[in-house]
Short mmCIF file of C-alpha atoms in Angstrom, two decimals:
data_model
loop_
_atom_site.label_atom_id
_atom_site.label_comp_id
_atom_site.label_asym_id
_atom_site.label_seq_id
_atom_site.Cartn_x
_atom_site.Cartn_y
_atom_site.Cartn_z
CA UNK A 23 1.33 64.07 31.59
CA UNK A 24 3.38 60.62 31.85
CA UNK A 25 4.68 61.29 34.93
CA UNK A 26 6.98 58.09 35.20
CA UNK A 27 7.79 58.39 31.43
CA UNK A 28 8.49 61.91 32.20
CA UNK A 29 10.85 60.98 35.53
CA UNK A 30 12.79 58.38 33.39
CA UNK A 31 13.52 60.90 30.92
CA UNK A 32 15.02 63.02 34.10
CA UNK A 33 16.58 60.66 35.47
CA UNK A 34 18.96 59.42 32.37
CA UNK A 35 19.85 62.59 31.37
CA UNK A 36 20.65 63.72 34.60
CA UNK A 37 22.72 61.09 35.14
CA UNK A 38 24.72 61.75 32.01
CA UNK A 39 24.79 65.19 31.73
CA UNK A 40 23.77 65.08 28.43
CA UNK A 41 19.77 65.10 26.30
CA UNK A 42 21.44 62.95 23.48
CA UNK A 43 23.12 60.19 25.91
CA UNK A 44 20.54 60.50 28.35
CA UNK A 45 17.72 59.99 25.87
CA UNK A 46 19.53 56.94 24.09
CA UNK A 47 19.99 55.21 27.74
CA UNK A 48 16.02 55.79 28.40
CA UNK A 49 15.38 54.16 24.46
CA UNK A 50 13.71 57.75 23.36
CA UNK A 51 14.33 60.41 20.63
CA UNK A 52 16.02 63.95 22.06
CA UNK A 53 13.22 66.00 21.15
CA UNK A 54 10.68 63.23 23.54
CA UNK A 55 13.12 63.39 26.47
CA UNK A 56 13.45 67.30 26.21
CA UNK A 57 9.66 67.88 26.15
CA UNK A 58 9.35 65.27 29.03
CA UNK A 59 11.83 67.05 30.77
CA UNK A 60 9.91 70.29 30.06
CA UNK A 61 6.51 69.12 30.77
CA UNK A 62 7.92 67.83 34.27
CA UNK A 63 9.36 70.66 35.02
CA UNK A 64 5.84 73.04 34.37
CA UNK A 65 4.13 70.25 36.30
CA UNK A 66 6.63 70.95 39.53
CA UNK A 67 6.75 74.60 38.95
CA UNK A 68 10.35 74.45 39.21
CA UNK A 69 14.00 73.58 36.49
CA UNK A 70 15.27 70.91 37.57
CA UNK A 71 18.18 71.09 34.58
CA UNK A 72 20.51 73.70 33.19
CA UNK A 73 20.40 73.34 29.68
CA UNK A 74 24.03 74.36 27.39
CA UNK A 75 24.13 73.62 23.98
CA UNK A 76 26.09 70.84 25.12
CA UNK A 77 25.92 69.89 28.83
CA UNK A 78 22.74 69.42 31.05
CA UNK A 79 23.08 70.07 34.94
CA UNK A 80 21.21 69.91 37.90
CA UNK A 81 19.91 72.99 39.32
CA UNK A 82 19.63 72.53 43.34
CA UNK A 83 16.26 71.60 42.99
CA UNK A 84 16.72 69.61 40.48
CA UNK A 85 19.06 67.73 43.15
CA UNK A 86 16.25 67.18 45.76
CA UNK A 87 14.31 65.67 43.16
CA UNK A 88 16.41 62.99 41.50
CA UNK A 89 16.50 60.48 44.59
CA UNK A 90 12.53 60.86 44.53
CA UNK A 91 12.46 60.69 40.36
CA UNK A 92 14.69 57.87 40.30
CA UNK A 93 12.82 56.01 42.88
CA UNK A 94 9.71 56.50 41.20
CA UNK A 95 11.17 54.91 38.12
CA UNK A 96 12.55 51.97 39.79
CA UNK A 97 9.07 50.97 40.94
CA UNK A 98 7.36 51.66 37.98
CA UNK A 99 10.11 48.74 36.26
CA UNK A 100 9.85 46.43 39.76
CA UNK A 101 5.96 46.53 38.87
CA UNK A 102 5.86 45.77 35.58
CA UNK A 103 8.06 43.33 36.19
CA UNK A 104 6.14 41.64 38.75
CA UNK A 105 2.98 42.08 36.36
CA UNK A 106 5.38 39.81 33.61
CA UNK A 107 6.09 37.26 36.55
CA UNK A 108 2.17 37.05 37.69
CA UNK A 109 0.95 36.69 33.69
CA UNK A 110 3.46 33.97 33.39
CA UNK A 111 3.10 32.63 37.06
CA UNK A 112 2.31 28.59 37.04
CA UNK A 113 -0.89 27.33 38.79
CA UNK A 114 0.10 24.82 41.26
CA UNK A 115 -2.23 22.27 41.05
CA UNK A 116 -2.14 18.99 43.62
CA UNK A 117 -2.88 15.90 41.94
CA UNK A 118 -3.34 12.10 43.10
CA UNK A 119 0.00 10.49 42.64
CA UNK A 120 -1.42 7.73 40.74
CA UNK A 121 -2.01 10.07 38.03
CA UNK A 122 -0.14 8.66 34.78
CA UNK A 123 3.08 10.74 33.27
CA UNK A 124 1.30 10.98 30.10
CA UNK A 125 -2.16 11.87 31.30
CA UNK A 126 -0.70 14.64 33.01
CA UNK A 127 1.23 15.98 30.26
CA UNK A 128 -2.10 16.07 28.18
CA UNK A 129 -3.49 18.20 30.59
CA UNK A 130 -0.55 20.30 30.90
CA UNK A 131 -1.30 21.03 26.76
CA UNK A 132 -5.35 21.31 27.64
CA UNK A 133 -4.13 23.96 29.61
CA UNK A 134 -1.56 25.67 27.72
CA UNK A 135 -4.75 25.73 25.15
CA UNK A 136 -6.61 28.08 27.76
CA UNK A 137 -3.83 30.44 28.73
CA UNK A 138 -2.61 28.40 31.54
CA UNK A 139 0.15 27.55 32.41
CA UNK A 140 -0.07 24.50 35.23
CA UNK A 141 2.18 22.64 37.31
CA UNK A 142 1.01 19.83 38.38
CA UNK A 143 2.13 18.29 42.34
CA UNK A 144 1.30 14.76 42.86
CA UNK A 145 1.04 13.55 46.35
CA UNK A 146 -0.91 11.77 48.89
CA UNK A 147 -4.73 12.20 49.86
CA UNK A 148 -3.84 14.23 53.07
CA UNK A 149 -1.18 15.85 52.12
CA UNK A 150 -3.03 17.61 49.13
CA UNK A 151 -5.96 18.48 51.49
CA UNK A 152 -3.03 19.84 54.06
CA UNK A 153 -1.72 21.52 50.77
CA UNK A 154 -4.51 23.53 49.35
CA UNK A 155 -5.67 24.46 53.28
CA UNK A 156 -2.18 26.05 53.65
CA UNK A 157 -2.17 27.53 49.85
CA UNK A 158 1.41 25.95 48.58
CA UNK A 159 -0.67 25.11 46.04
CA UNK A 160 -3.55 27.04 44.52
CA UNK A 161 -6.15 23.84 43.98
CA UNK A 162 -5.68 20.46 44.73
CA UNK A 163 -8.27 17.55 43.61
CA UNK A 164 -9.78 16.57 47.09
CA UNK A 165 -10.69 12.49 47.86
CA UNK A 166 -14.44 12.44 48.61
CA UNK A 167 -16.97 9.59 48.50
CA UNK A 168 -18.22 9.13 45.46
CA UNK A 169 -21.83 10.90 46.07
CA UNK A 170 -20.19 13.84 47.17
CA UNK A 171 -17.30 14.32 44.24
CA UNK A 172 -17.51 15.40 40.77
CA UNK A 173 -15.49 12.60 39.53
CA UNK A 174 -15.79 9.12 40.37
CA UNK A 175 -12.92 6.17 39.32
CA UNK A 176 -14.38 1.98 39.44
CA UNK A 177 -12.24 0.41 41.58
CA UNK A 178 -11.58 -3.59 41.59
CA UNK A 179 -8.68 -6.02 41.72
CA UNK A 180 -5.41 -6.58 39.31
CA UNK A 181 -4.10 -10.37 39.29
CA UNK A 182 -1.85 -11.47 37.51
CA UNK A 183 -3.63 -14.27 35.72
CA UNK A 184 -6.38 -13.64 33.66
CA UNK A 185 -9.84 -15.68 35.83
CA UNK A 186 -11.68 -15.99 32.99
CA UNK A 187 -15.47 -15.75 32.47
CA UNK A 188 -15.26 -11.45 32.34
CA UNK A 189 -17.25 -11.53 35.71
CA UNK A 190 -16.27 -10.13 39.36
CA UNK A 191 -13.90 -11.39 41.41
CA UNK A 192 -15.09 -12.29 45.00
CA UNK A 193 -13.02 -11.32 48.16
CA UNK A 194 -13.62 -14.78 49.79
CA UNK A 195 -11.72 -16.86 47.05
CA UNK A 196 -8.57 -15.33 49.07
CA UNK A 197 -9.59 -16.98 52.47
CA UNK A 198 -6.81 -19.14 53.52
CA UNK A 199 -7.42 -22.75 53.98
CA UNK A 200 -5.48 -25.69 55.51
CA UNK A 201 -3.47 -26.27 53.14
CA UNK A 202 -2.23 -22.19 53.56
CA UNK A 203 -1.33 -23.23 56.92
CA UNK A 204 2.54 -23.24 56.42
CA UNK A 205 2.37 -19.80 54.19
CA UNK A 206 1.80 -16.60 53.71
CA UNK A 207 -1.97 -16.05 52.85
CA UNK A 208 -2.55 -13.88 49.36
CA UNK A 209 -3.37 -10.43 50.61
CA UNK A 210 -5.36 -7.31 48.73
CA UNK A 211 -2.61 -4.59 48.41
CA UNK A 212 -4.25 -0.67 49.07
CA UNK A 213 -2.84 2.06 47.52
CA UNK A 214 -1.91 5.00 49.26
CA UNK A 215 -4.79 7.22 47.63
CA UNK A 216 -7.22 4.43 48.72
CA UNK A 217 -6.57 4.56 52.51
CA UNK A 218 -9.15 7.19 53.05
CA UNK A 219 -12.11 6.25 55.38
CA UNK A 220 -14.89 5.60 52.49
CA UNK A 221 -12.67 3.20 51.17
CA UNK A 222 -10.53 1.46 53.60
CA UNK A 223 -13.69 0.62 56.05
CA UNK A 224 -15.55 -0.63 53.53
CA UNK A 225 -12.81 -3.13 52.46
CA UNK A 226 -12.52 -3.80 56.28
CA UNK A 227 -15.98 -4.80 57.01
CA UNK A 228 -16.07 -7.18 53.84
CA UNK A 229 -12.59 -8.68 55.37
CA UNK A 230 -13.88 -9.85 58.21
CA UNK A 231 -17.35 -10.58 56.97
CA UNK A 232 -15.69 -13.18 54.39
CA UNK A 233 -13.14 -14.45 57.29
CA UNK A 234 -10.21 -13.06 55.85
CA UNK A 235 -7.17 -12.66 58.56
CA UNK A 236 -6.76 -9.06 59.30
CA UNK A 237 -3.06 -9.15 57.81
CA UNK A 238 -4.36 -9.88 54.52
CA UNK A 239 -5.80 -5.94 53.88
CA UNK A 240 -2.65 -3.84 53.72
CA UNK A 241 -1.69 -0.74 52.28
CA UNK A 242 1.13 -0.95 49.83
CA UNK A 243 4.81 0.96 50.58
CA UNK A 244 5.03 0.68 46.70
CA UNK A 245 2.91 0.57 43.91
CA UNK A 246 5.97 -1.30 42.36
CA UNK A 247 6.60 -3.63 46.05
CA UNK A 248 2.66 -4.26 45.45
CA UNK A 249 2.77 -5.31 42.18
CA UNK A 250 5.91 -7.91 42.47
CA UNK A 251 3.72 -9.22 45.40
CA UNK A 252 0.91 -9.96 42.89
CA UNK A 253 2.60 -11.51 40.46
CA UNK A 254 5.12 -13.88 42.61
CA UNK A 255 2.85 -14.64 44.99
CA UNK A 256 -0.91 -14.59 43.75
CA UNK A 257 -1.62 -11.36 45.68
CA UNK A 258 -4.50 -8.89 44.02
CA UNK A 259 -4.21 -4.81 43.74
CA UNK A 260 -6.68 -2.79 44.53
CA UNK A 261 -6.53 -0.11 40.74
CA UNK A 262 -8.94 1.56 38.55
CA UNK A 263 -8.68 -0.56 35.51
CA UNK A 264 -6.07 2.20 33.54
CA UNK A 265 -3.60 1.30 36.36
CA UNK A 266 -4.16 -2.40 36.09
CA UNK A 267 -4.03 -2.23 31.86
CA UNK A 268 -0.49 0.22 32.75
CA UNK A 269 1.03 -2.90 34.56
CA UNK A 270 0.16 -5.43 32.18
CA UNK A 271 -2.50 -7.13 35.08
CA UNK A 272 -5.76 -8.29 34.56
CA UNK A 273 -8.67 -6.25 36.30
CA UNK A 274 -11.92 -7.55 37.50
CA UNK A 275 -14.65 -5.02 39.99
CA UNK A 276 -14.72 -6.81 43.33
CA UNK A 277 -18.33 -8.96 43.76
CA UNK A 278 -18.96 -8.74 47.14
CA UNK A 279 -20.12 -5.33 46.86
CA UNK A 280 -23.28 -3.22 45.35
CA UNK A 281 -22.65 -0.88 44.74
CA UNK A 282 -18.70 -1.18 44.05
CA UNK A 283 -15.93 0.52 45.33
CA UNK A 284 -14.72 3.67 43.89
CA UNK A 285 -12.72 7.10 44.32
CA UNK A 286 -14.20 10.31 44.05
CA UNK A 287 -12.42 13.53 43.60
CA UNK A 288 -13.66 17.35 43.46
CA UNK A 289 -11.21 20.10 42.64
CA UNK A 290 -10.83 22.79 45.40
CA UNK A 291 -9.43 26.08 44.79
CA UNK A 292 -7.70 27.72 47.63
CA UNK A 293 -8.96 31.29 46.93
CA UNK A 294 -12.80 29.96 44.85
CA UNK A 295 -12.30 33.73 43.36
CA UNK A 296 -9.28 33.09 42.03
CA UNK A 297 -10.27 33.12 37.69
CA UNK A 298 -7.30 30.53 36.69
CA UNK A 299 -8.83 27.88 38.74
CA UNK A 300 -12.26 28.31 37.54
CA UNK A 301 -11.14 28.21 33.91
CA UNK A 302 -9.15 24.93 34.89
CA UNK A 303 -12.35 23.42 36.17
CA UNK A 304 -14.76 24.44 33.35
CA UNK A 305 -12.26 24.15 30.36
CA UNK A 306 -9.90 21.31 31.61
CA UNK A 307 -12.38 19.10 32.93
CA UNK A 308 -12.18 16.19 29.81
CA UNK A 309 -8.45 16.16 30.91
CA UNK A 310 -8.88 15.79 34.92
CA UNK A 311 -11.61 13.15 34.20
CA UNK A 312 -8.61 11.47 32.21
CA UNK A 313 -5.86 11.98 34.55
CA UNK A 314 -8.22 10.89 37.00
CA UNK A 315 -9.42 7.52 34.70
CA UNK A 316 -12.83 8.35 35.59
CA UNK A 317 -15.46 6.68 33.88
CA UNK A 318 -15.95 8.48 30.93
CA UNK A 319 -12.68 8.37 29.94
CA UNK A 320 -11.87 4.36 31.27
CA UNK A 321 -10.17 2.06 28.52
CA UNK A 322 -10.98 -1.47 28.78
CA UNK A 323 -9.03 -3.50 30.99
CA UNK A 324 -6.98 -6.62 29.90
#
């Protein structure tokens, strides 16, 4: 027996009076609600209506029933409402903010292509490891060095003239000299996703080892304060070359290191059992790598 279908059917009539009302409000033929009614009532052991040719009532046990009956039926529609909400629930997914609008919204579509629906949070290297820990968000691509991730993005510097010749640039062309004396020296602007340890000491070390001042390594309030910087007043961003190509700047890797600098990222899942994030990962990995402007999917830089 349908024991909720069979409740429902209890529960409309008997709050009508009536088979033919009752049955329309529960969205059933007479005859189905009557023979639901029946069959609960054999199940019980017990009427729970008095039938009339045109009136149905509640027998008294019929009236200790209906608060349990309708109950019943009110969780039955909560749950399959909350099944509709869970199929159609959005994975949460923390991304680097340098992620482009449009690279995003093509993995957005990957996704969509592999029944999921995902909803994408950019934000800060910390703050998506503090993210996925707490599980605001169900996966979050992590910063690692590059041996330990599963994607890896060239790093180098955007100027805003082109320096010709296609080869590196080299950290020490930036030392100040006398004639810098009365100004401020050209710095190398980090990003916020590149102040992470594997990155940030490495470009400290080379600082000092090329006798750069220590004010000329700084991390960037603005990608868009960063970039005025570089092209009023001959400072260099550190970018993966899609960023540099984005804001019209011309992209060399940085010389002074072998091998280069670069980000890594690996995709955490804050439950690794949950499917949706595993499908992400095996089916949507073309579009991180993109997102990312990993190698494989790098466009040449101006």
């Amino acid at each position: 027996m349908d024991l909720v279908g069979a409740c429902r059917a209890f529960v409309h009539v008997s709050e009508r009076g009536s088979f033919t009302v009752g049955a329309a409000a529960a969205r059933m033929a007479q005859s189905v609600a009557s023979r639901r009614v029946a069959a609960l009532e054999r199940h019980l052991g017990e009427r729970l209506l008095e039938r009339s040719s045109r009136v149905a009532t509640l027998t008294p046990f019929g009236r200790d029933m209906l608060p349990l009956a309708t109950r019943l039926v009110r969780l039955a529609d909560r749950l399959e409402h909350e099944a509709e909400a869970a199929r159609h629930r959005p994975l949460r997914f923390a991304v680097p903010d340098t992620c482009s609008t449009g690279a995003l919204a093509r993995l957005i579509a990957d996704a969509h292509g592999h029944g999921v629906l995902l909803d994408p949070r950019p934000a800060a290297p910390a703050e998506r490891a503090d993210l996925v820990r707490s599980r605001q968000v169900r996966a979050a691509l992590l910063a690692l060095p590059p041996t330990e991730a599963t994607w890896t993005v060239p790093l180098g510097l955007a100027v805003a003239h082109d320096p010709g010749g296609g080869g590196p640039i080299y950290l020490d062309t930036l030392r100040p000299g006398r004639a810098d004396a009365e100004r401020r020296p050209r710095r190398v602007w980090l990003q916020t996703e590149d102040d992470v340890p594997h990155i940030r000491d490495s470009l400290t070390r080379l600082r000092d080892a090329v006798g750069l001042r220590p004010a000329q390594l700084a991390v960037a309030p603005t990608v868009a304060a960063a970039t005025a910087d570089v092209l009023s007043r001959g400072d260099a961003l550190l970018c993966a070359p899609e960023q540099a190509r984005e804001l019209r700047l011309h992209w060399r890797p940085l010389g002074d290191l072998d091998p280069g600098l670069a980000r890594g990222f690996s995709l955490m899942a804050a439950d690794e059992a949950d499917a949706e994030v595993t499908r992400v990962r095996q089916a949507c990995a073309p579009g991180i790598a993109r997102c990312l402007g990993a190698k494989e999917y790098s466009e040449a830089a101006p």
